[in-house]
């Protein structure tokens, strides 16, 4: 009897403990909002609206970077340690071999490009003396080259001089395909980089370029030291032991240099005494910790105060809002860090087609009908998604591009109108049979896939109920983010293969110039087995009108006309419902109220101006 | 000696006969059966009875209980301002109904167990999830127990080469990494099975129970084999063999009832395991579609909101907890009750 009672208690306690552990441990499993390989899905860094920063940034843009430091309030004494939390940990510090935003950001603390992009998407000189323009003669009028003047007297943290050779070397390093730079697309349009003198470099393009600031700008253009990486060009970049060590400990020109790096865990930096403005570097040490999840990262800044700055807090509004309200922190957001959208499949994903599944020559039975696409578009309750799920981290949008401001279309409209949607379907001949509409015996049943993520499953639920109202049945599927964004050609569940009718993810232009982004909807880029589904046009949208506009856009060199054409391209794809934009995301970072400096950028690292960060009382 | 013996023998014999007569008369008046004895013993096990009551309550709640709750919820929603658009909606429609006026509200009169981040009713979702989770647990357990018992019994009873082959197969299955295998199976058979069954939910249900059950029989097989090995040497088996009872009858009529205890314990543990494995699969995205709220998925989803809406994870968590605990108590009680050696 005693034994039995003991056993009973044991079961009770073990089960209770398991339950508690399951409940307590579960938040750690919070699905990451950004997939690890999210280069395509998440814009690199979120940005800020902090008023102080906004007024400060232009100053830094026109004057030397020292300007910001001289404005420092005298109250807080310099020194101490700046603690930063990334819930994805840094694994490599060579930005050209980086596998994600976290690596670029980790490298940005040490290395500098020729120019950064600030929170207004303007260029701010870093290693360059000034920003080349057509007016100051830096950019050739025919668009074939750009000439950068470099700062003189800049030293690497090992004491050697920074010269044009380092800039040329960085191009050579990534221009070699065998190096396998993840940033190679920023270097391939370059025909040559020459030194006119030790402090002037001339970049010549393969073809006249409308985007002269493509190379050596932002986190994609960080300059490596030639002396350190000279022997690492080509396959040696990752195979050679000395190069592997260099990838983990690059020598840089920025305000901080590497002290200790545990890949996949923490990076510790200390002051770089050789920095050109070392006297104004505020912190003695900077630490980037890795690990955890977005919600606990927000708590670490806003509730426990363990860290000063946290990255990428894309968590549901209901979780984030109470954390932010605690008053110890500020959210730092950018104008846009990606457009959450539904991609419509113009090809037929029916498994019965076998190998022909989702091939561009198999038109979709009903999604090729503009009426159906438009009905879906106006049936979706974007406002409900924005307010209930995103809260402060997103707003409803009808556009494919929300940054930079000059290419944001004012012409689009996508207000919810259920009756109009029903009428569209009625007029097109889709009649209700029970709760689902059908035409010619084909019912409007769609499969709708996305990655596993609380927020996205919430969106799926809302959209499913919206479409049910107009008689379209939605079958929901959620796929592990690693698979969905992975691009493995052997896996049927990738977004590239798109074996579903609708799919949802976030994407945005990776550069202020959206040419590469808009190219993703041209007929030439349609995904198919022929191009291993790597074309980039996953919806198989193909329109002669759009292609003609894009042709015009890619040849145009005048910035104002380019902006007009970019807006026209956006309007065309939105009018055709090639994709259905839902939410403009402002994935926020959070900073402690006692930290001054972090500003948000859409097109550069969130740590781009870390040399000006300081503590305020 | 022998005379004396004989002299004593006669009255003693007479005495015994009367005793036997009395005994048989008693039995004839009130027969005691194996099942009756078991039931008597089982009733005395209070925790097991509590377990049965809870399980019966849950089963009734998810099957019949949802009907009155559906009409209650529809009425409440109509008065609270977010009416259900459809007439006479079934539970499947109600669990997807979004009530934006009541997001993450604590249990109240409209939503008896509160709502989630989209205003979906937690009680409705728990009821629906209970159907799926309980059914998955039960069916998967049945599959694993039947498989395990048959394989273990055959291996233990026949021995020799058959035993060797079956046990090596068991070892093989034990050494297979379960989760990758499940993922593989789901990837390979998901679409064809869904197509054959006509709906994603039914298709996934078949795959999940077959996979979960098909990968959980090994422990049972080993336990049953060990029990059979020891029992087949017992005198009652020899007696049955001598009487010419067939092998199958000996296995399942004579030995199996004596091995029921460990099998039932394995079965009860199996139900809990199946419920939990199912939630793991749903979490990985290869189980039920994300809009099918199984208990495991409700816990996973609710765990995000532990600080703002703890009931979202605690309610389904408590349901899993109570169910598995009740099943364990039930198993404990059944084992004691069915064990022919235990006398209460």
Short mmCIF file of N, CA, C and O in Angstrom, two decimals, chain B residues 155-221:
data_model
loop_
_atom_site.label_atom_id
_atom_site.label_comp_id
_atom_site.label_asym_id
_atom_site.label_seq_id
_atom_site.Cartn_x
_atom_site.Cartn_y
_atom_site.Cartn_z
N UNK B 155 6.91 -14.36 -30.85
CA UNK B 155 8.34 -14.52 -30.60
C UNK B 155 8.57 -15.30 -29.31
O UNK B 155 9.38 -16.23 -29.27
N UNK B 156 7.87 -14.91 -28.26
CA UNK B 156 8.09 -15.55 -26.97
C UNK B 156 7.61 -16.99 -26.96
O UNK B 156 8.24 -17.87 -26.38
N UNK B 157 6.50 -17.27 -27.60
CA UNK B 157 5.91 -18.60 -27.52
C UNK B 157 6.65 -19.61 -28.40
O UNK B 157 6.95 -20.71 -27.97
N UNK B 158 6.97 -19.22 -29.61
CA UNK B 158 7.59 -20.19 -30.51
C UNK B 158 9.10 -20.27 -30.32
O UNK B 158 9.68 -21.32 -30.50
N UNK B 159 9.72 -19.14 -29.95
CA UNK B 159 11.16 -19.16 -29.72
C UNK B 159 11.93 -19.50 -30.99
O UNK B 159 11.40 -19.40 -32.10
N UNK B 160 13.18 -19.88 -30.79
CA UNK B 160 14.00 -20.32 -31.91
C UNK B 160 14.19 -19.27 -32.98
O UNK B 160 14.35 -18.08 -32.67
N UNK B 161 14.16 -19.69 -34.23
CA UNK B 161 14.45 -18.80 -35.34
C UNK B 161 13.42 -17.67 -35.42
O UNK B 161 13.78 -16.51 -35.64
N UNK B 162 12.15 -18.03 -35.24
CA UNK B 162 11.10 -17.01 -35.32
C UNK B 162 11.39 -15.90 -34.32
O UNK B 162 11.36 -14.70 -34.63
N UNK B 163 11.72 -16.31 -33.10
CA UNK B 163 12.05 -15.36 -32.04
C UNK B 163 13.21 -14.47 -32.47
O UNK B 163 13.14 -13.23 -32.39
N UNK B 164 14.27 -15.13 -32.97
CA UNK B 164 15.45 -14.37 -33.39
C UNK B 164 15.08 -13.31 -34.44
O UNK B 164 15.41 -12.13 -34.28
N UNK B 165 14.39 -13.76 -35.47
CA UNK B 165 14.04 -12.84 -36.55
C UNK B 165 13.19 -11.69 -36.03
O UNK B 165 13.49 -10.51 -36.25
N UNK B 166 12.13 -12.03 -35.28
CA UNK B 166 11.22 -10.98 -34.81
C UNK B 166 11.92 -10.01 -33.87
O UNK B 166 11.71 -8.80 -33.93
N UNK B 167 12.76 -10.55 -33.00
CA UNK B 167 13.43 -9.65 -32.05
C UNK B 167 14.46 -8.76 -32.75
O UNK B 167 14.67 -7.63 -32.35
N UNK B 168 15.10 -9.28 -33.80
CA UNK B 168 16.04 -8.42 -34.51
C UNK B 168 15.28 -7.31 -35.24
O UNK B 168 15.73 -6.17 -35.31
N UNK B 169 14.10 -7.67 -35.75
CA UNK B 169 13.27 -6.62 -36.38
C UNK B 169 12.90 -5.57 -35.33
O UNK B 169 12.96 -4.36 -35.57
N UNK B 170 12.56 -6.06 -34.13
CA UNK B 170 12.23 -5.13 -33.05
C UNK B 170 13.42 -4.22 -32.74
O UNK B 170 13.27 -3.00 -32.61
N UNK B 171 14.62 -4.83 -32.65
CA UNK B 171 15.83 -4.03 -32.40
C UNK B 171 16.01 -2.98 -33.49
O UNK B 171 16.35 -1.83 -33.22
N UNK B 172 15.76 -3.44 -34.72
CA UNK B 172 15.91 -2.54 -35.87
C UNK B 172 15.00 -1.33 -35.69
O UNK B 172 15.43 -0.18 -35.82
N UNK B 173 13.74 -1.59 -35.35
CA UNK B 173 12.79 -0.49 -35.18
C UNK B 173 13.18 0.40 -34.01
O UNK B 173 13.02 1.61 -34.06
N UNK B 174 13.70 -0.23 -32.95
CA UNK B 174 14.10 0.55 -31.78
C UNK B 174 15.24 1.49 -32.11
O UNK B 174 15.36 2.57 -31.55
N UNK B 175 16.11 1.06 -33.03
CA UNK B 175 17.28 1.88 -33.32
C UNK B 175 16.98 2.93 -34.38
O UNK B 175 17.80 3.79 -34.65
N UNK B 176 15.79 2.87 -35.00
CA UNK B 176 15.46 3.89 -36.00
C UNK B 176 15.17 5.21 -35.29
O UNK B 176 14.43 5.24 -34.32
N UNK B 177 15.76 6.29 -35.77
CA UNK B 177 15.43 7.60 -35.19
C UNK B 177 14.00 7.97 -35.56
O UNK B 177 13.68 8.12 -36.74
N UNK B 178 13.15 8.10 -34.57
CA UNK B 178 11.71 8.20 -34.84
C UNK B 178 11.34 9.46 -35.62
O UNK B 178 10.65 9.37 -36.64
N UNK B 179 11.82 10.63 -35.16
CA UNK B 179 11.33 11.86 -35.77
C UNK B 179 11.70 11.97 -37.26
O UNK B 179 10.84 12.24 -38.09
N UNK B 180 12.99 11.74 -37.64
CA UNK B 180 13.30 11.80 -39.07
C UNK B 180 12.47 10.81 -39.88
O UNK B 180 12.00 11.13 -40.98
N UNK B 181 12.25 9.63 -39.31
CA UNK B 181 11.47 8.62 -40.03
C UNK B 181 10.04 9.09 -40.23
O UNK B 181 9.45 8.93 -41.31
N UNK B 182 9.49 9.69 -39.18
CA UNK B 182 8.11 10.20 -39.28
C UNK B 182 8.05 11.30 -40.35
O UNK B 182 7.16 11.30 -41.20
N UNK B 183 9.05 12.19 -40.32
CA UNK B 183 9.07 13.27 -41.31
C UNK B 183 9.09 12.69 -42.72
O UNK B 183 8.35 13.12 -43.60
N UNK B 184 9.95 11.68 -42.90
CA UNK B 184 10.10 11.06 -44.21
C UNK B 184 8.77 10.45 -44.65
O UNK B 184 8.30 10.67 -45.77
N UNK B 185 8.16 9.70 -43.75
CA UNK B 185 6.88 9.05 -44.07
C UNK B 185 5.84 10.09 -44.47
O UNK B 185 5.12 9.92 -45.46
N UNK B 186 5.79 11.16 -43.68
CA UNK B 186 4.77 12.17 -43.97
C UNK B 186 5.04 12.80 -45.34
O UNK B 186 4.13 12.98 -46.14
N UNK B 187 6.31 13.12 -45.63
CA UNK B 187 6.63 13.74 -46.91
C UNK B 187 6.26 12.82 -48.07
O UNK B 187 5.75 13.25 -49.09
N UNK B 188 6.53 11.52 -47.88
CA UNK B 188 6.31 10.57 -48.98
C UNK B 188 4.82 10.32 -49.19
O UNK B 188 4.36 10.22 -50.32
N UNK B 189 4.07 10.18 -48.10
CA UNK B 189 2.70 9.67 -48.25
C UNK B 189 1.62 10.71 -48.00
O UNK B 189 0.45 10.43 -48.19
N UNK B 190 2.02 11.91 -47.59
CA UNK B 190 1.03 12.93 -47.25
C UNK B 190 0.04 13.16 -48.39
O UNK B 190 -1.17 12.97 -48.22
N UNK B 191 0.55 13.56 -49.54
CA UNK B 191 -0.34 13.93 -50.64
C UNK B 191 -1.21 12.77 -51.13
O UNK B 191 -2.43 12.94 -51.27
N UNK B 192 -0.61 11.59 -51.41
CA UNK B 192 -1.47 10.48 -51.87
C UNK B 192 -2.56 10.11 -50.85
O UNK B 192 -3.71 9.88 -51.26
N UNK B 193 -2.20 10.08 -49.56
CA UNK B 193 -3.20 9.67 -48.56
C UNK B 193 -4.29 10.72 -48.44
O UNK B 193 -5.48 10.40 -48.38
N UNK B 194 -3.89 12.00 -48.44
CA UNK B 194 -4.89 13.07 -48.37
C UNK B 194 -5.85 12.95 -49.55
O UNK B 194 -7.06 13.07 -49.42
N UNK B 195 -5.28 12.65 -50.72
CA UNK B 195 -6.11 12.55 -51.91
C UNK B 195 -7.07 11.37 -51.79
O UNK B 195 -8.26 11.48 -52.10
N UNK B 196 -6.54 10.26 -51.28
CA UNK B 196 -7.37 9.06 -51.15
C UNK B 196 -8.49 9.28 -50.14
O UNK B 196 -9.60 8.79 -50.31
N UNK B 197 -8.19 10.05 -49.08
CA UNK B 197 -9.18 10.23 -48.02
C UNK B 197 -10.12 11.38 -48.32
O UNK B 197 -11.17 11.50 -47.70
N UNK B 198 -9.72 12.27 -49.22
CA UNK B 198 -10.62 13.34 -49.62
C UNK B 198 -10.51 14.61 -48.81
O UNK B 198 -10.93 15.66 -49.25
N UNK B 199 -9.95 14.54 -47.58
CA UNK B 199 -9.78 15.78 -46.82
C UNK B 199 -8.45 15.74 -46.11
O UNK B 199 -8.00 14.66 -45.70
N UNK B 200 -7.78 16.89 -45.98
CA UNK B 200 -6.46 16.91 -45.35
C UNK B 200 -6.51 16.34 -43.93
O UNK B 200 -5.62 15.61 -43.52
N UNK B 201 -7.60 16.68 -43.21
CA UNK B 201 -7.65 16.28 -41.82
C UNK B 201 -7.70 14.75 -41.67
O UNK B 201 -6.96 14.15 -40.90
N UNK B 202 -8.57 14.11 -42.47
CA UNK B 202 -8.71 12.66 -42.39
C UNK B 202 -7.42 11.98 -42.85
O UNK B 202 -6.95 11.02 -42.24
N UNK B 203 -6.84 12.51 -43.93
CA UNK B 203 -5.61 11.92 -44.45
C UNK B 203 -4.49 11.98 -43.43
O UNK B 203 -3.81 10.99 -43.16
N UNK B 204 -4.33 13.17 -42.83
CA UNK B 204 -3.26 13.33 -41.85
C UNK B 204 -3.53 12.45 -40.64
O UNK B 204 -2.61 11.87 -40.06
N UNK B 205 -4.81 12.31 -40.28
CA UNK B 205 -5.15 11.47 -39.13
C UNK B 205 -4.66 10.05 -39.36
O UNK B 205 -3.98 9.47 -38.51
N UNK B 206 -4.95 9.51 -40.55
CA UNK B 206 -4.51 8.14 -40.87
C UNK B 206 -2.99 8.05 -40.76
O UNK B 206 -2.44 7.16 -40.11
N UNK B 207 -2.30 9.00 -41.39
CA UNK B 207 -0.84 8.94 -41.39
C UNK B 207 -0.31 9.03 -39.95
O UNK B 207 0.54 8.24 -39.54
N UNK B 208 -0.85 9.98 -39.19
CA UNK B 208 -0.32 10.18 -37.84
C UNK B 208 -0.52 8.94 -36.98
O UNK B 208 0.42 8.47 -36.34
N UNK B 209 -1.73 8.38 -36.99
CA UNK B 209 -1.94 7.22 -36.11
C UNK B 209 -1.12 6.03 -36.57
O UNK B 209 -0.54 5.31 -35.76
N UNK B 210 -1.03 5.82 -37.87
CA UNK B 210 -0.24 4.68 -38.35
C UNK B 210 1.23 4.87 -38.00
O UNK B 210 1.90 3.97 -37.48
N UNK B 211 1.73 6.08 -38.23
CA UNK B 211 3.14 6.32 -37.97
C UNK B 211 3.43 6.27 -36.47
O UNK B 211 4.38 5.61 -36.02
N UNK B 212 2.62 6.97 -35.68
CA UNK B 212 2.88 6.99 -34.24
C UNK B 212 2.69 5.60 -33.65
O UNK B 212 3.53 5.12 -32.88
N UNK B 213 1.62 4.94 -34.04
CA UNK B 213 1.39 3.59 -33.53
C UNK B 213 2.44 2.62 -34.05
O UNK B 213 2.93 1.76 -33.32
N UNK B 214 2.80 2.78 -35.31
CA UNK B 214 3.75 1.85 -35.92
C UNK B 214 5.16 1.99 -35.40
O UNK B 214 6.02 1.16 -35.68
N UNK B 215 5.43 3.05 -34.67
CA UNK B 215 6.78 3.23 -34.13
C UNK B 215 6.79 3.11 -32.61
O UNK B 215 7.77 3.46 -31.96
N UNK B 216 5.71 2.62 -32.02
CA UNK B 216 5.67 2.57 -30.56
C UNK B 216 5.38 1.16 -30.03
O UNK B 216 5.17 0.98 -28.84
N UNK B 217 5.42 0.16 -30.93
CA UNK B 217 5.03 -1.18 -30.49
C UNK B 217 6.19 -1.97 -29.89
O UNK B 217 6.00 -3.02 -29.31
N UNK B 218 7.41 -1.48 -30.03
CA UNK B 218 8.58 -2.30 -29.71
C UNK B 218 8.68 -2.63 -28.23
O UNK B 218 8.98 -3.76 -27.85
N UNK B 219 8.40 -1.64 -27.38
CA UNK B 219 8.48 -1.89 -25.94
C UNK B 219 7.47 -2.96 -25.54
O UNK B 219 7.79 -3.90 -24.81
N UNK B 220 6.25 -2.81 -26.07
CA UNK B 220 5.21 -3.79 -25.76
C UNK B 220 5.66 -5.18 -26.21
O UNK B 220 5.51 -6.16 -25.48
N UNK B 221 6.21 -5.25 -27.42
CA UNK B 221 6.63 -6.55 -27.94
C UNK B 221 7.65 -7.20 -27.01
O UNK B 221 7.58 -8.39 -26.71
#
